[in-house]
Amino acid sequence: MGMTIAEKIIALAAGKPETHAGDIETVTLDRLMSNDGTTHLTIDMYNKLKNPHIADIDKLVWIVDHNVPADSVKTAASQKKMRDFAKEHGIKFYEGEGVCHQIMMEKHVRPGELIFGADSHTCAYGALGAFGTGVGCTDYLYAMVTGTSWVMVPETLRFNLHGKLRDGVYARDLILTIIGRIGANGANYKAMEFGGDGLHSIDMAGRISICNLCVEAGAKTGLMELDEIAFDYLKEHGDRQPKAVFAPDADAVYEQVYDIDLAEIEPIVAKPHFVDNVVPADEAKGVKIDEAFLGSCNNGRIEDLRVGAAIVKGRHVHGDVRFMVVPASRDVYKQAMDEGLIDTFIEAGAIVMNPNCSVCWGACQGVIGEGEVLISTGTRNFKGRAGHRDSYVYLASAATVAASAIAGEIVTAQD
């Protein structure tokens, strides 16, 4: 019986020639990422162990990104605990350099790896053919101490992409469409595998955006077939060599196969308070907004900033709107500066922030108040996600967010 990409990566990590959905395997992890959202809890548990030990320091990557700079004395204390522990043990540590998943993609992820991250959007790493999945503190601690874990091999949903997205339609619109179609529980503990001729027309920024949001359909991970676009990205970011390059076997078994014509995808908005509450962007037009956010691990890359800057260039943010622009990493920020994008945003009246999770996390910068409406390229729109529990978050592409910031209400870039 053939294997899917997910099955092949798990088989490799388990040291077996093959494995299939439903099997439970003991695996060796290739990399372990944690951020300031929960690392302090992991440290507390580690310090209570009878024989504390880190299996392989070189596999650990710790990143401060959720509240940067620290927004309170409590946050400062938890980040100091993380900083001190990393220094004491020689753990790779990043602070102020950007969102954890962007840093991982730029500097660490390699095709064929099995990676645990103490953050649900670790599935983004599938854009480089790595099995990335989010885990809680206990599972992270066990993997950190032993270097291993157990995984139940997931069923896989296959998405064959055909054709090309129309102008003004983005990968963000595609994945929101898919989530709306299969539902927020449509991929629970499953892998979402993407391939087909249409994949070759989607750049790396779009691929990361797609895999990043797979968890919003309940997926264990998202995975993509690799091509020259992915290999070029690896060469441009440290010339990293793959651990393994996997494609699915012709006789791989899928729980379900979806064929998607990219030309049929249109601009999408996810309405409050669920990511699968999607409608064509035209159906959300006219909703007054108080804030707009362009950034996050889903849409804070240079390609997204270029889209937003092109829309606001020579125009001005609506007087009733706060427009937050937050590059996903320091490298993205520097490139945006070199290309004049930062100047464009500032001249348009946007607030450009340091690289971090910012409004998407809803705990530091740009928190919205009672009754306020945010349109966002962030990852989630749950009740209270970006501030007051009685606020409203709409999710959309970088183009729709930027156009709405200018109009003061939800519009598409074509309006």
XYZ file of C-alpha atoms in Angstrom:
415
model
C 0.000 0.000 0.000
C 1.310 3.438 -0.925
C 1.897 6.246 1.544
C 0.943 9.903 1.792
C 3.517 12.596 2.570
C 2.509 12.593 6.248
C 2.882 8.819 6.470
C 6.328 8.933 4.872
C 7.639 11.594 7.256
C 6.337 9.734 10.307
C 7.750 6.429 9.037
C 11.158 8.085 8.643
C 10.986 9.563 12.141
C 9.954 6.175 13.526
C 12.755 4.348 11.714
C 10.320 2.145 9.828
C 9.926 1.389 6.120
C 6.244 2.260 6.221
C 3.330 3.257 8.404
C -0.318 4.032 7.756
C -3.241 5.991 9.146
C -4.314 4.748 12.542
C -0.917 3.312 13.499
C 0.708 4.651 16.658
C 4.428 5.281 16.288
C 7.251 6.296 18.607
C 9.151 9.003 16.754
C 12.367 10.975 17.113
C 11.804 14.703 16.753
C 13.998 16.770 14.432
C 13.243 20.138 15.986
C 11.357 21.674 18.905
C 10.094 25.271 18.834
C 8.581 27.189 21.738
C 7.576 30.829 22.225
C 6.853 33.163 25.116
C 3.165 32.220 25.165
C 3.828 29.075 27.205
C 7.567 28.453 27.626
C 7.566 29.729 31.209
C 5.118 26.917 32.065
C 7.394 24.342 30.449
C 10.318 25.647 32.480
C 8.332 25.380 35.704
C 7.517 21.732 34.953
C 11.109 21.002 33.921
C 12.413 22.338 37.235
C 10.155 19.903 39.129
C 11.604 16.833 37.403
C 13.668 14.441 39.539
C 16.338 14.179 36.866
C 16.042 17.198 34.560
C 17.797 16.669 31.256
C 17.566 18.040 27.711
C 17.995 15.310 25.108
C 19.509 17.473 22.361
C 20.070 21.185 22.865
C 20.736 21.705 19.157
C 17.143 20.765 18.304
C 15.587 23.471 20.489
C 14.590 26.902 19.174
C 12.987 29.407 21.554
C 11.451 32.637 20.292
C 9.958 35.647 22.097
C 7.255 36.996 19.795
C 3.840 37.196 21.437
C 4.313 40.284 23.623
C 7.226 42.280 22.238
C 8.255 44.443 23.944
C 6.886 43.212 27.264
C 3.518 44.786 28.044
C 3.483 44.276 31.823
C 5.591 43.307 34.831
C 4.085 39.802 34.685
C 5.046 39.392 31.031
C 8.534 40.756 31.701
C 9.016 38.161 34.446
C 7.930 35.228 32.262
C 10.141 36.392 29.394
C 13.100 36.833 31.760
C 12.592 33.256 32.979
C 12.678 32.058 29.369
C 15.692 34.230 28.504
C 17.706 33.119 31.546
C 16.946 29.418 31.015
C 17.916 29.596 27.350
C 21.193 31.316 28.199
C 21.995 28.832 30.974
C 21.433 25.810 28.725
C 22.690 27.178 25.405
C 19.330 27.054 23.624
C 18.987 28.936 20.307
C 17.087 32.051 21.307
C 15.466 34.859 19.325
C 13.938 38.003 20.760
C 12.620 40.929 18.768
C 13.387 39.223 15.452
C 9.840 38.345 14.491
C 6.996 35.878 14.709
C 8.092 32.361 15.644
C 6.828 30.601 12.512
C 8.377 33.151 10.182
C 11.728 32.813 11.969
C 11.500 29.032 11.739
C 10.738 29.144 8.021
C 13.509 31.647 7.309
C 16.202 29.928 9.358
C 15.477 26.370 10.473
C 12.782 24.216 8.843
C 13.965 21.546 6.393
C 11.883 19.267 4.164
C 11.207 15.836 5.650
C 11.526 16.909 9.279
C 9.064 16.142 12.075
C 8.738 19.242 14.238
C 6.827 19.919 17.450
C 5.981 23.515 18.248
C 4.309 24.845 21.364
C 1.963 26.835 19.142
C -0.976 25.635 17.090
C 0.132 27.254 13.820
C 3.289 25.144 13.631
C 1.544 23.421 10.715
C 2.877 26.308 8.583
C 6.100 24.326 8.121
C 4.345 22.030 5.664
C 4.954 24.657 2.985
C 8.537 23.333 3.028
C 7.472 19.695 3.184
C 7.978 19.327 6.955
C 5.450 17.758 9.314
C 4.944 20.582 11.805
C 2.329 20.240 14.506
C 1.358 22.125 17.635
C 1.576 20.504 21.065
C 0.879 21.487 24.645
C 3.465 22.100 27.363
C 3.432 18.530 28.705
C 4.029 16.940 25.300
C 6.669 19.551 24.554
C 8.460 18.870 27.837
C 8.479 15.111 27.229
C 9.952 15.597 23.757
C 12.479 18.095 25.094
C 13.662 15.676 27.800
C 13.600 12.439 25.804
C 13.947 13.619 22.195
C 11.006 11.399 21.318
C 7.232 11.281 21.401
C 4.388 9.184 20.082
C 2.173 10.070 17.158
C -0.973 8.478 15.868
C -0.623 8.549 12.092
C -3.397 10.806 10.748
C -5.745 10.205 7.868
C -5.021 12.579 4.976
C -7.294 14.856 2.973
C -5.889 15.518 -0.495
C -6.415 18.866 -2.236
C -5.612 18.910 -5.957
C -5.198 22.511 -7.083
C -5.809 23.309 -10.742
C -5.311 26.438 -12.829
C -4.399 29.807 -11.381
C -5.867 32.380 -9.000
C -7.327 35.423 -10.720
C -5.773 38.861 -10.260
C -6.844 40.324 -6.926
C -7.391 36.873 -5.384
C -4.841 35.431 -2.992
C -3.820 32.216 -1.257
C -5.479 33.598 1.869
C -8.804 33.615 0.006
C -8.167 30.030 -1.083
C -7.554 28.591 2.382
C -10.488 30.522 3.883
C -12.664 29.095 1.098
C -11.465 25.585 1.918
C -12.074 26.048 5.647
C -15.548 27.350 4.884
C -16.220 24.351 2.660
C -15.074 21.568 4.996
C -15.811 23.373 8.277
C -13.814 24.152 11.407
C -13.916 20.452 12.342
C -13.590 19.128 8.805
C -9.979 18.043 9.185
C -9.850 17.125 12.871
C -6.619 15.188 13.526
C -6.027 14.828 9.806
C -3.257 15.943 7.481
C -4.210 18.319 4.669
C -2.023 17.561 1.644
C -1.776 19.974 -1.299
C -0.541 19.325 -4.825
C -1.535 19.561 -8.461
C -0.539 21.838 -11.323
C -2.139 24.843 -9.648
C 0.278 24.688 -6.734
C 3.114 25.805 -9.013
C 1.398 29.166 -9.512
C 1.394 29.932 -5.774
C 4.471 31.603 -4.279
C 6.069 30.629 -0.967
C 4.281 33.379 0.942
C 0.968 31.974 -0.258
C 1.962 28.408 0.538
C 2.933 29.328 4.083
C -0.386 31.152 4.464
C -2.295 28.049 3.343
C -0.485 25.557 5.594
C -0.540 27.990 8.524
C -4.347 28.085 8.590
C -4.902 24.329 8.208
C -5.235 24.078 11.979
C -8.339 26.292 11.723
C -10.026 23.307 10.054
C -8.802 21.131 12.922
C -5.863 19.647 10.985
C -2.923 17.961 12.672
C -0.716 19.414 9.947
C -0.670 20.805 6.424
C 1.753 19.501 3.807
C 2.699 20.457 0.269
C 4.503 18.739 -2.554
C 7.846 20.401 -3.201
C 8.991 22.050 -6.424
C 11.598 24.567 -7.595
C 9.797 27.412 -5.820
C 10.332 25.683 -2.486
C 13.904 24.664 -3.286
C 14.754 28.227 -4.351
C 13.382 29.482 -1.012
C 15.674 27.089 0.856
C 18.681 28.261 -1.174
C 17.852 31.920 -0.540
C 17.491 31.337 3.200
C 20.745 29.734 4.291
C 21.010 27.137 1.530
C 19.467 24.492 3.791
C 19.627 20.914 2.585
C 16.482 18.767 2.913
C 16.430 15.882 5.346
C 14.212 14.105 2.817
C 11.988 15.089 -0.098
C 8.717 13.208 -0.211
C 5.893 13.043 -2.720
C 2.821 10.865 -2.195
C 2.733 7.454 -3.824
C 0.356 6.989 -6.741
C -1.581 4.418 -4.715
C -1.619 6.430 -1.464
C -4.894 6.115 0.405
C -6.793 9.313 1.213
C -9.856 9.747 3.365
C -11.152 12.200 0.785
C -9.892 13.980 -2.331
C -10.911 17.501 -3.318
C -10.343 19.033 -6.752
C -10.236 22.821 -6.688
C -10.281 25.138 -9.700
C -8.291 28.165 -8.540
C -9.955 30.386 -11.137
C -13.242 29.964 -9.259
C -11.882 31.342 -5.972
C -12.988 34.882 -5.097
C -12.076 37.387 -2.360
C -13.313 36.036 0.958
C -14.143 37.432 4.394
C -14.534 35.306 7.527
C -17.162 36.971 9.707
C -17.214 36.904 13.527
C -16.805 34.735 15.508
C -15.595 31.640 13.630
C -12.969 31.139 10.936
C -15.324 28.933 8.922
C -18.042 31.631 8.902
C -16.938 32.689 5.428
C -18.733 34.717 2.783
C -17.689 36.345 -0.492
C -16.122 39.680 0.420
C -18.897 41.471 -1.482
C -21.383 40.216 1.126
C -19.461 41.931 3.937
C -19.176 45.280 2.181
C -20.215 48.349 4.096
C -19.379 47.101 7.605
C -17.796 50.052 9.411
C -14.378 49.312 10.924
C -12.367 50.871 13.729
C -9.074 49.121 13.088
C -7.261 47.241 10.332
C -4.325 44.892 10.806
C -1.808 43.745 8.216
C 0.640 41.255 9.696
C 0.883 37.948 11.642
C 2.432 34.568 10.865
C -0.220 34.220 8.173
C 0.167 37.436 6.184
C 3.105 39.507 7.386
C 5.590 38.604 4.664
C 7.140 40.959 2.124
C 4.693 39.851 -0.566
C 1.763 40.846 1.677
C 3.315 44.210 2.492
C 3.836 44.880 -1.207
C 0.152 44.211 -1.860
C -0.933 46.501 0.960
C 1.486 49.294 0.064
C 0.406 49.304 -3.585
C -3.191 49.846 -2.490
C -2.556 52.683 -0.002
C 0.132 54.488 -2.030
C -0.862 58.093 -2.603
C -3.978 57.698 -0.441
C -4.701 58.142 3.261
C -6.094 55.898 5.975
C -9.670 56.815 6.888
C -9.876 59.257 9.794
C -11.877 56.833 11.947
C -9.499 53.899 11.414
C -6.274 52.786 13.055
C -4.238 50.849 10.491
C -1.573 48.624 12.066
C 1.160 47.250 9.800
C 3.436 44.659 11.414
C 6.136 42.855 9.377
C 6.509 39.192 10.332
C 10.271 39.359 10.863
C 13.211 41.718 11.067
C 14.370 40.571 7.637
C 10.945 41.361 6.187
C 11.008 44.766 7.912
C 14.438 45.588 6.486
C 13.410 44.537 2.990
C 10.246 46.618 3.250
C 12.395 49.585 4.222
C 14.742 49.019 1.304
C 11.784 48.866 -1.095
C 10.228 52.045 0.322
C 7.144 50.217 1.578
C 7.507 51.476 5.143
C 7.600 55.071 3.881
C 4.477 54.389 1.823
C 2.577 53.063 4.832
C 3.673 55.909 7.118
C 2.815 58.551 4.513
C -0.641 56.970 4.226
C -1.149 57.316 7.986
C -0.567 53.706 9.019
C 1.080 52.750 12.317
C 4.109 50.547 11.540
C 5.147 48.330 14.442
C 8.121 46.144 15.311
C 7.966 42.503 14.171
C 5.802 40.468 16.556
C 2.395 38.782 16.869
C 0.751 42.113 17.692
C -2.996 42.458 17.036
C -3.435 38.814 16.030
C -2.618 37.771 19.584
C -4.763 40.530 21.048
C -2.734 40.909 24.223
C -0.488 43.888 23.581
C -0.461 46.175 20.532
C -3.700 47.352 18.965
C -6.136 45.707 21.374
C -9.683 46.668 20.407
C -12.374 47.823 22.801
C -16.002 47.013 23.436
C -18.113 47.116 20.303
C -15.149 47.855 18.029
C -14.631 46.161 14.680
C -11.305 44.918 13.355
C -10.527 43.630 9.880
C -7.427 41.495 10.070
C -4.958 39.252 8.277
C -4.501 37.458 11.599
C -5.183 33.794 12.161
C -8.367 33.785 14.244
C -11.553 35.746 14.859
C -12.907 34.044 17.974
C -14.854 36.098 20.473
C -12.396 38.249 22.414
C -9.432 37.189 20.276
C -8.230 40.747 19.639
C -9.413 42.435 22.805
C -12.803 42.966 24.463
C -15.071 39.929 24.391
C -17.782 42.085 22.833
C -15.670 43.214 19.901
C -15.772 41.867 16.333
C -13.009 40.472 14.136
C -13.317 39.922 10.386
C -10.571 38.004 8.572
C -9.529 38.834 5.016
C -6.581 39.085 2.637
C -3.917 41.790 2.755
C -5.586 43.488 -0.207
C -9.030 43.605 1.390
C -7.595 44.797 4.718
C -5.605 47.617 3.107
C -8.500 48.754 0.935
C -10.840 48.718 3.934
C -8.382 50.805 5.984
C -8.642 53.524 3.342
C -12.421 53.306 2.958
C -13.290 53.095 6.654
C -15.508 50.117 5.960
C -15.087 46.662 4.475
C -14.487 46.862 0.731
C -12.452 44.862 -1.766
C -9.394 46.180 -3.549
C -11.453 46.292 -6.745
C -13.932 48.824 -5.286
